[in-house]
């Protein structure tokens, strides 16, 4: 171990990653130390798996690919030395294998990239199958053939992706071999996590050695190398120290690979496995890198250049093919490496020609803090680079990536931005331009004010508008918006950027535009905590919301509508004009016109207006002036004309009720009357089934709830002078009677039972509750006997209807339970609201009690509780008559 | 009435050196008790020679395989005639690996014309009605001090102009250790396609001398970087190589 990681920092590192540390309960200190040494790859090491997808997505091709597999064709050379006269046993074994693979030499041509990936996946599967069915040699052959594919550099643009696909297979193979040997060891006892080669039994060691011998006799260099690297981890079973010799040997072996690209990727794979198996052996990582530098001159060499000409690939594009490999190697080296080593690496890169590629990788792989601290140096180096090899804007892109996560010294920031932008703005191709610009937007937003960001936006608009170049760059443009939103939370500043809205105008594809608007609104709702009336914000946001709203059409999904509505509602909630209520109302009027297609928004607007009316009332302390009275009437009018546009019947009903209550509270009697009348008039429209969360459900319970709360409001609503007594109550009950209830439903009777307490309350001299400054019926009629007799008549009719229904229920066996429940609830209502001194009523209630207990469906617990309650009541003044009643109420026998 | 006979050596890798004891067990598995006329164990080591068709005619080569040279032969009786109970029976055995007289034990080797092989054979004699049972088991002998003689060449120049230099770390190699060295392409007019390392054995039987390839591995693929040392590294395949041997009857060299 040559690197200078001191024990302290190593200790700290191990502490940082407690998830990685295994059971520390084993008291063995020595063992623990070893563990820590071995596991110094912490969670902060970006794993290969996260690079995979990126590489696969980036290196694609439309060229046709081919797979060339010679299964079993050269096995004689590859697997059996001494091919000409092998012993009988070996020969028969080989013949067996021949049978398995006879004629499987195949070449697949004209594969698209997807086909290719599928083929490789098939191979991966057949590898697993072969392994599972104990055909180890076949498995090895598959792996060898796959790694041979890596020497093929036709369609070179695809090479990095090919590498990813094939190394997946190699990884699978490595795992299979390791697990197999592991289970061989675990026959007698399970190996501890940190076992050494002494714990391994001989059979396992022998098997392991056999693998290595077999692989050592593979004829071709590349498969021999890759397959050995794949099972490198198995060295643990043989010898602890051998890995120290193997890594340098394999590193040296790669020198034999002529193609620099193939060699670079082989190195990347070696480093990848090396980091996994022996992360403490940094030496061979460095060796790999220096060897790589040594072979760098080959790129400009004749054979590579010839190949590029044949494949029609430009040098800059070719160079980018190296970056994943070099990035990875450098990342392995830079991981927890001391500063001097990194500086040395940079020095080495500087001295080489064609170093732009390296510089790029250095910036990508080294710690961002390290790069940021030397940003000015890097800019100087970038300037010195040879323009032809590797485009400078890519270099600045990499630098920008580092700078977006680490800060350069404050004094240098502006210079850095200027230098970078100078290069980026000169890039001709819009695609290259936007890729670079997108990265640097982050840096600009992080460190500079809206002025600079505005300039950047202006520049982007200037570049992307010609020829509608923005159409191909939506993802990047979206990312620009995202970055700006991350740093600018003050929307008054954001919208005061002159170029922000024009920038939004570049999103001309509907789906993208809505996406962007949504992201803006999300941030707005999250960060705009204070209420606002800023005209700049309101205008811009209204514009954005309108864009979203206008995207809604017949094909829009319900979920999408809902999420759009939620966002717009979030915006409406933040808007407040303070005491300027009229302004607020006119905003609501405007919003209604703008968002007419989104029902939840309409509902929210009605709520807002209602709230506005109540707010006015609060401000005026309940005494409206002429002006405010007119205003609240305007509010009521707003609600009244908005509600009918809603399609959901229950939102309409509840909003009518709510608005009616608000109007009543604001002494707008005729308006309140109109609301309630409207509610009653639409009652027959309520469908029997409504859809709740996508399921059809009976509307009955919702309707009952609504009617009950509606009746509670009716108590305080004064009768209309032109209509008769209890006009609304009658109207409601008529509607209930005419409504087509579900068959076999007691709902109607329930409503009747529910209406009795209302009527009882109305017959009181003073009502239970009232609305300030509104004269209810109590004052209007003042306990007029005519009024009371009306109520009595009504009650009689209702009770008559209920009793009729109970009779009908008594006819059938299966409805007696319902009868019992209804009778019991009517009994309760009479008990609570009726005057039981009246003999007739008293007799009726006793009958009801008996009826409800007749068939034994009554809950005894409730009955007992009710009896106790009555006894308790009877002890109170004026209630002595109840004690007689109690005597007559018999409990159901418990049998 | 099935019975299986198996020889299991104690060492998993079956490698023994001279003077050591070859130890193991004979495993007998049968469902019911079994009558037999004695079990014997035989250890044999021999060199088989075959004449090359180059030096003699094809037919002669076919018929004239030279009589095997016996290196070691040892016979013990493991069990006298009797009965074996049903189930699994293990009979341990041990042979000293020593030669008689002036004979030398050679390393196990599977070549083209020369084969050196050591086997254990277990025979179980049975009554006339049942067949005798036999089981063979090969074990491997490694010699203590061993070396391979190898020649090497440097800097040759042929038709297209090129200069390739190289060396081997040692011309005498220990057979259990890999062959190592380096080769470096200084310059070459024509792009290099591949550099391969060939391991060849030379076997001599009597007057016939034949060179055959044992193993060929590629150490460089494609046009390698010039003036960069490429390592030579080859693990000697087990069984197919042996130390250079010279005896009166046959020779093996690499």
Coordinates of N, CA, C and O in Angstrom, one line a residue, chain A residues 252-373:
Chain A
X252 N 0.1 -5.4 -16.6 CA 1.1 -5.5 -17.7 C 0.6 -6.2 -18.9 O 1.0 -5.9 -20.0
X253 N -0.2 -7.2 -18.6 CA -0.7 -8.0 -19.7 C -1.5 -7.2 -20.7 O -1.5 -7.4 -21.9
X254 N -2.2 -6.1 -20.2 CA -3.0 -5.3 -21.1 C -2.2 -4.6 -22.1 O -2.6 -4.2 -23.2
X255 N -0.9 -4.4 -21.8 CA 0.0 -3.8 -22.8 C 0.0 -4.5 -24.1 O 0.3 -3.9 -25.1
X256 N -0.3 -5.8 -24.1 CA -0.4 -6.6 -25.3 C -1.5 -6.3 -26.2 O -1.6 -6.8 -27.3
X257 N -2.5 -5.5 -25.7 CA -3.6 -5.2 -26.5 C -3.3 -4.0 -27.4 O -2.9 -2.9 -27.0
X258 N -3.4 -4.2 -28.7 CA -2.9 -3.2 -29.7 C -3.8 -2.0 -29.8 O -3.4 -0.9 -29.8
X259 N -5.1 -2.3 -29.8 CA -6.1 -1.2 -30.0 C -6.2 -0.4 -28.8 O -6.5 -0.9 -27.7
X260 N -5.9 0.9 -28.9 CA -5.9 1.7 -27.6 C -7.2 1.8 -26.9 O -7.3 1.8 -25.7
X261 N -8.3 1.8 -27.7 CA -9.6 1.9 -27.1 C -9.9 0.6 -26.3 O -10.4 0.6 -25.2
X262 N -9.6 -0.6 -27.0 CA -9.9 -1.8 -26.3 C -9.1 -1.9 -25.1 O -9.6 -2.4 -24.0
X263 N -7.8 -1.5 -25.1 CA -6.9 -1.5 -24.0 C -7.5 -0.7 -22.9 O -7.5 -1.1 -21.7
X264 N -7.9 0.5 -23.2 CA -8.4 1.5 -22.2 C -9.6 0.8 -21.5 O -9.7 0.9 -20.2
X265 N -10.5 0.2 -22.2 CA -11.6 -0.4 -21.5 C -11.2 -1.6 -20.7 O -11.8 -1.9 -19.6
X266 N -10.3 -2.4 -21.2 CA -9.8 -3.5 -20.4 C -9.2 -3.0 -19.1 O -9.5 -3.6 -18.0
X267 N -8.5 -1.9 -19.2 CA -8.0 -1.3 -17.9 C -9.1 -0.9 -17.0 O -9.1 -1.0 -15.8
X268 N -10.2 -0.3 -17.6 CA -11.3 0.2 -16.8 C -11.9 -1.0 -16.1 O -12.2 -0.9 -14.9
X269 N -12.0 -2.1 -16.8 CA -12.6 -3.3 -16.1 C -11.7 -3.8 -15.0 O -12.2 -4.2 -13.9
X270 N -10.4 -3.9 -15.3 CA -9.5 -4.3 -14.3 C -9.6 -3.4 -13.0 O -9.6 -3.9 -11.9
X271 N -9.6 -2.1 -13.3 CA -9.7 -1.2 -12.1 C -11.0 -1.4 -11.4 O -11.1 -1.3 -10.2
X272 N -12.1 -1.7 -12.2 CA -13.4 -1.8 -11.5 C -13.4 -3.1 -10.6 O -13.8 -3.0 -9.5
X273 N -12.9 -4.2 -11.1 CA -12.8 -5.4 -10.3 C -11.8 -5.2 -9.2 O -12.0 -5.6 -8.1
X274 N -10.7 -4.5 -9.5 CA -9.7 -4.3 -8.6 C -10.2 -3.5 -7.4 O -9.9 -3.9 -6.2
X275 N -11.0 -2.5 -7.6 CA -11.5 -1.7 -6.5 C -12.4 -2.5 -5.7 O -12.5 -2.3 -4.5
X276 N -13.0 -3.5 -6.3 CA -14.0 -4.3 -5.5 C -13.2 -5.4 -4.7 O -13.6 -5.6 -3.5
X277 N -12.2 -5.9 -5.3 CA -11.5 -7.1 -4.6 C -10.5 -6.6 -3.7 O -10.3 -7.1 -2.5
X278 N -9.7 -5.6 -4.1 CA -8.6 -5.2 -3.3 C -8.5 -3.7 -3.4 O -7.6 -3.1 -4.0
X279 N -9.4 -3.0 -2.7 CA -9.4 -1.5 -2.8 C -8.1 -0.9 -2.3 O -7.8 0.3 -2.6
X280 N -7.4 -1.6 -1.4 CA -6.2 -1.0 -0.8 C -5.0 -1.0 -1.8 O -4.0 -0.3 -1.5
X281 N -5.1 -1.7 -2.9 CA -4.0 -1.8 -3.8 C -4.1 -0.7 -4.8 O -4.5 -0.9 -6.0
X282 N -3.7 0.5 -4.4 CA -3.8 1.7 -5.3 C -2.7 1.7 -6.4 O -2.9 2.3 -7.4
X283 N -1.7 1.0 -6.0 CA -0.5 1.0 -6.9 C -0.8 0.6 -8.3 O -0.4 1.3 -9.3
X284 N -1.6 -0.5 -8.4 CA -1.8 -1.0 -9.8 C -2.8 -0.1 -10.5 O -2.7 0.0 -11.8
X285 N -3.6 0.7 -9.8 CA -4.5 1.6 -10.4 C -3.6 2.7 -11.1 O -3.8 3.0 -12.3
X286 N -2.7 3.2 -10.3 CA -1.8 4.2 -10.9 C -1.0 3.7 -12.1 O -0.9 4.4 -13.1
X287 N -0.5 2.5 -11.9 CA 0.2 1.8 -13.0 C -0.6 1.8 -14.3 O -0.1 2.1 -15.3
X288 N -1.9 1.4 -14.1 CA -2.8 1.3 -15.2 C -2.9 2.7 -15.9 O -2.8 2.8 -17.1
X289 N -3.0 3.7 -15.1 CA -3.1 5.0 -15.7 C -1.9 5.4 -16.4 O -2.0 6.0 -17.5
X290 N -0.7 5.2 -15.9 CA 0.5 5.6 -16.5 C 0.7 4.8 -17.8 O 1.2 5.4 -18.8
X291 N 0.4 3.5 -17.8 CA 0.4 2.7 -19.0 C -0.5 3.3 -20.1 O -0.1 3.4 -21.3
X292 N -1.7 3.8 -19.6 CA -2.6 4.3 -20.5 C -2.0 5.6 -21.1 O -2.1 5.8 -22.4
X293 N -1.4 6.4 -20.3 CA -0.8 7.6 -20.9 C 0.3 7.2 -21.9 O 0.4 7.9 -22.9
X294 N 1.0 6.1 -21.6 CA 2.1 5.7 -22.5 C 1.5 5.3 -23.8 O 2.2 5.5 -24.8
X295 N 0.4 4.8 -23.9 CA -0.2 4.4 -25.2 C -0.9 5.5 -25.9 O -1.5 5.2 -26.9
X296 N -0.9 6.6 -25.3 CA -1.8 7.7 -25.8 C -1.4 8.1 -27.2 O -2.2 8.5 -28.0
X297 N -0.1 8.0 -27.5 CA 0.4 8.5 -28.8 C -0.2 7.6 -29.9 O -0.2 8.0 -31.1
X298 N -0.7 6.4 -29.6 CA -1.2 5.5 -30.6 C -2.4 6.1 -31.3 O -2.7 5.8 -32.4
X299 N -3.2 7.0 -30.5 CA -4.4 7.6 -31.1 C -4.1 8.3 -32.4 O -4.9 8.2 -33.3
X300 N -3.0 9.1 -32.3 CA -2.7 9.8 -33.6 C -2.0 8.9 -34.6 O -1.7 9.3 -35.7
X301 N -1.7 7.7 -34.2 CA -1.0 6.8 -35.0 C -1.8 6.3 -36.2 O -3.0 6.6 -36.4
X302 N -1.1 5.7 -37.1 CA -1.6 5.4 -38.5 C -2.8 4.4 -38.4 O -3.8 4.7 -39.0
X303 N -2.6 3.4 -37.6 CA -3.6 2.3 -37.7 C -5.0 2.8 -37.1 O -6.0 2.5 -37.7
X304 N -4.9 3.6 -36.1 CA -6.2 4.1 -35.5 C -6.8 5.1 -36.5 O -8.0 5.0 -36.8
X305 N -6.0 5.9 -37.1 CA -6.5 6.9 -38.0 C -7.2 6.3 -39.2 O -8.2 6.7 -39.7
X306 N -6.5 5.2 -39.7 CA -7.1 4.5 -40.8 C -8.4 3.9 -40.5 O -9.4 4.0 -41.3
X307 N -8.5 3.4 -39.3 CA -9.8 2.8 -38.9 C -10.9 3.8 -38.8 O -12.0 3.6 -39.2
X308 N -10.5 5.0 -38.3 CA -11.5 6.1 -38.2 C -12.0 6.5 -39.6 O -13.2 6.7 -39.8
X309 N -11.0 6.5 -40.6 CA -11.4 6.9 -41.9 C -12.4 5.9 -42.5 O -13.4 6.2 -43.1
X310 N -12.1 4.6 -42.3 CA -13.0 3.5 -42.8 C -14.4 3.6 -42.2 O -15.4 3.5 -42.9
X311 N -14.4 3.9 -40.9 CA -15.7 3.9 -40.2 C -16.4 5.3 -40.3 O -17.4 5.5 -39.7
X312 N -15.7 6.2 -40.9 CA -16.2 7.6 -41.0 C -16.5 8.2 -39.7 O -17.7 8.6 -39.4
X313 N -15.6 8.1 -38.8 CA -15.8 8.7 -37.4 C -14.8 9.9 -37.3 O -13.6 9.7 -37.6
X314 N -15.2 11.0 -36.8 CA -14.3 12.1 -36.6 C -13.5 11.9 -35.4 O -14.0 11.3 -34.4
X315 N -12.3 12.5 -35.4 CA -11.4 12.3 -34.2 C -12.1 12.8 -32.9 O -12.1 12.1 -31.9
X316 N -12.7 14.0 -32.9 CA -13.3 14.4 -31.6 C -14.4 13.4 -31.1 O -14.4 13.1 -29.9
X317 N -15.1 12.9 -32.0 CA -16.1 11.9 -31.6 C -15.4 10.6 -31.0 O -15.8 10.0 -30.0
X318 N -14.4 10.2 -31.7 CA -13.6 9.0 -31.3 C -13.1 9.2 -29.9 O -13.2 8.4 -29.1
X319 N -12.6 10.4 -29.7 CA -12.0 10.7 -28.4 C -13.0 10.6 -27.2 O -12.7 10.1 -26.2
X320 N -14.2 11.0 -27.5 CA -15.2 11.0 -26.5 C -15.5 9.5 -26.1 O -16.0 9.2 -25.0
X321 N -15.3 8.6 -27.0 CA -15.5 7.2 -26.7 C -14.6 6.7 -25.5 O -15.0 5.8 -24.8
X322 N -13.5 7.4 -25.3 CA -12.6 7.0 -24.3 C -13.1 7.5 -22.9 O -12.8 6.9 -21.9
X323 N -13.9 8.5 -22.9 CA -14.1 9.2 -21.6 C -14.7 8.3 -20.6 O -14.2 8.3 -19.4
X324 N -15.7 7.4 -20.8 CA -16.2 6.6 -19.7 C -15.1 5.8 -19.1 O -15.0 5.7 -17.8
X325 N -14.2 5.2 -19.9 CA -13.1 4.3 -19.4 C -12.2 5.2 -18.6 O -11.8 4.8 -17.4
X326 N -11.7 6.3 -19.2 CA -10.7 7.1 -18.4 C -11.3 7.7 -17.2 O -10.7 7.7 -16.1
X327 N -12.6 8.1 -17.3 CA -13.3 8.7 -16.2 C -13.3 7.7 -15.0 O -13.0 8.0 -13.9
X328 N -13.6 6.5 -15.4 CA -13.7 5.5 -14.3 C -12.3 5.2 -13.7 O -12.2 5.2 -12.5
X329 N -11.3 5.1 -14.5 CA -10.0 4.8 -14.0 C -9.6 5.9 -13.1 O -9.1 5.7 -11.9
X330 N -9.8 7.2 -13.5 CA -9.4 8.3 -12.7 C -10.2 8.4 -11.5 O -9.7 8.8 -10.4
X331 N -11.5 8.0 -11.6 CA -12.3 8.1 -10.4 C -11.8 7.1 -9.3 O -11.7 7.4 -8.1
X332 N -11.4 5.9 -9.8 CA -10.8 4.9 -8.8 C -9.5 5.5 -8.2 O -9.3 5.4 -7.0
X333 N -8.7 6.2 -9.0 CA -7.5 6.7 -8.5 C -7.8 7.8 -7.5 O -7.2 7.9 -6.4
X334 N -8.7 8.7 -7.9 CA -8.9 9.9 -7.2 C -9.6 9.6 -5.9 O -9.6 10.4 -5.0
X335 N -10.2 8.4 -5.8 CA -11.0 8.2 -4.6 C -10.1 8.2 -3.3 O -9.2 7.4 -3.2
X336 N -10.4 9.1 -2.5 CA -9.6 9.3 -1.2 C -8.1 9.3 -1.5 O -7.4 8.9 -0.6
X337 N -7.8 9.9 -2.6 CA -6.3 10.0 -2.9 C -5.8 11.3 -2.3 O -6.5 12.3 -2.2
X338 N -4.6 11.3 -1.8 CA -4.0 12.5 -1.3 C -3.8 13.6 -2.4 O -3.6 13.2 -3.6
X339 N -3.8 14.8 -2.1 CA -3.7 15.9 -3.0 C -2.4 15.8 -3.9 O -2.5 16.0 -5.1
X340 N -1.3 15.5 -3.3 CA -0.1 15.5 -4.1 C -0.2 14.5 -5.3 O 0.3 14.8 -6.4
X341 N -0.8 13.4 -5.0 CA -0.9 12.4 -6.1 C -1.7 13.0 -7.3 O -1.4 12.9 -8.4
X342 N -2.8 13.7 -6.9 CA -3.7 14.3 -8.0 C -2.9 15.3 -8.7 O -3.0 15.4 -10.0
X343 N -2.2 16.1 -8.0 CA -1.4 17.2 -8.6 C -0.4 16.5 -9.6 O -0.2 17.0 -10.7
X344 N 0.2 15.4 -9.1 CA 1.2 14.8 -10.0 C 0.5 14.3 -11.3 O 1.0 14.4 -12.4
X345 N -0.7 13.7 -11.1 CA -1.4 13.2 -12.3 C -1.6 14.4 -13.3 O -1.5 14.2 -14.5
X346 N -2.0 15.5 -12.7 CA -2.3 16.6 -13.7 C -1.0 17.0 -14.4 O -1.0 17.3 -15.6
X347 N 0.1 17.0 -13.6 CA 1.3 17.4 -14.3 C 1.7 16.4 -15.4 O 2.1 16.8 -16.5
X348 N 1.4 15.2 -15.1 CA 1.7 14.2 -16.2 C 0.8 14.4 -17.4 O 1.3 14.3 -18.5
X349 N -0.4 14.7 -17.2 CA -1.3 15.0 -18.3 C -0.8 16.2 -19.1 O -0.9 16.2 -20.3
X350 N -0.4 17.2 -18.4 CA 0.0 18.4 -19.1 C 1.1 18.1 -20.1 O 1.1 18.7 -21.2
X351 N 2.0 17.3 -19.7 CA 3.2 17.1 -20.6 C 2.9 16.3 -21.8 O 3.6 16.3 -22.8
X352 N 1.7 15.6 -21.8 CA 1.4 14.8 -23.0 C 0.7 15.7 -24.1 O 0.0 16.6 -23.8
X353 N 0.9 15.3 -25.3 CA 0.2 15.9 -26.4 C -1.2 15.4 -26.3 O -1.5 14.3 -25.7
X354 N -2.1 16.1 -27.0 CA -3.5 15.6 -27.1 C -4.1 15.4 -25.8 O -4.8 14.4 -25.5
X355 N -3.9 16.3 -24.9 CA -4.2 16.0 -23.5 C -5.7 16.5 -23.2 O -6.1 16.4 -22.0
X356 N -6.4 17.0 -24.1 CA -7.7 17.6 -23.8 C -8.6 16.5 -23.3 O -9.3 16.7 -22.3
X357 N -8.5 15.3 -23.9 CA -9.3 14.2 -23.4 C -9.0 13.9 -22.0 O -9.9 13.6 -21.2
X358 N -7.7 13.8 -21.6 CA -7.3 13.5 -20.3 C -7.8 14.6 -19.3 O -8.4 14.3 -18.3
X359 N -7.6 15.8 -19.8 CA -8.0 17.0 -18.9 C -9.5 16.8 -18.6 O -10.0 17.0 -17.5
X360 N -10.2 16.5 -19.7 CA -11.7 16.3 -19.5 C -12.0 15.3 -18.4 O -12.8 15.5 -17.5
X361 N -11.3 14.2 -18.5 CA -11.6 13.1 -17.6 C -11.1 13.5 -16.2 O -11.8 13.2 -15.2
X362 N -10.0 14.2 -16.1 CA -9.6 14.7 -14.8 C -10.6 15.5 -14.1 O -11.0 15.3 -13.0
X363 N -11.2 16.4 -14.9 CA -12.2 17.3 -14.3 C -13.4 16.6 -13.9 O -14.1 16.9 -13.0
X364 N -13.7 15.5 -14.7 CA -14.9 14.8 -14.3 C -14.7 13.9 -13.1 O -15.6 13.6 -12.4
X365 N -13.5 13.3 -13.0 CA -13.3 12.3 -12.1 C -12.8 12.8 -10.7 O -13.1 12.2 -9.7
X366 N -12.0 13.8 -10.7 CA -11.5 14.3 -9.5 C -12.5 15.0 -8.6 O -13.5 15.4 -9.1
X367 N -12.2 15.1 -7.4 CA -13.2 15.7 -6.5 C -13.5 17.1 -6.9 O -12.6 17.9 -7.3
X368 N -14.8 17.5 -7.0 CA -15.1 18.8 -7.4 C -14.4 19.9 -6.7 O -14.0 20.9 -7.2
X369 N -14.2 19.7 -5.4 CA -13.6 20.7 -4.5 C -12.1 21.0 -5.1 O -11.7 22.1 -5.2
X370 N -11.5 19.9 -5.4 CA -10.1 19.9 -5.9 C -10.1 20.7 -7.2 O -9.3 21.6 -7.4
X371 N -11.0 20.4 -8.1 CA -11.1 21.1 -9.4 C -11.4 22.6 -9.2 O -10.8 23.5 -9.7
X372 N -12.4 22.8 -8.3 CA -12.9 24.2 -8.1 C -11.8 25.1 -7.6 O -11.7 26.2 -8.0
X373 N -11.0 24.6 -6.7 CA -10.0 25.4 -6.1 C -8.9 25.8 -7.2 O -8.3 26.8 -7.0

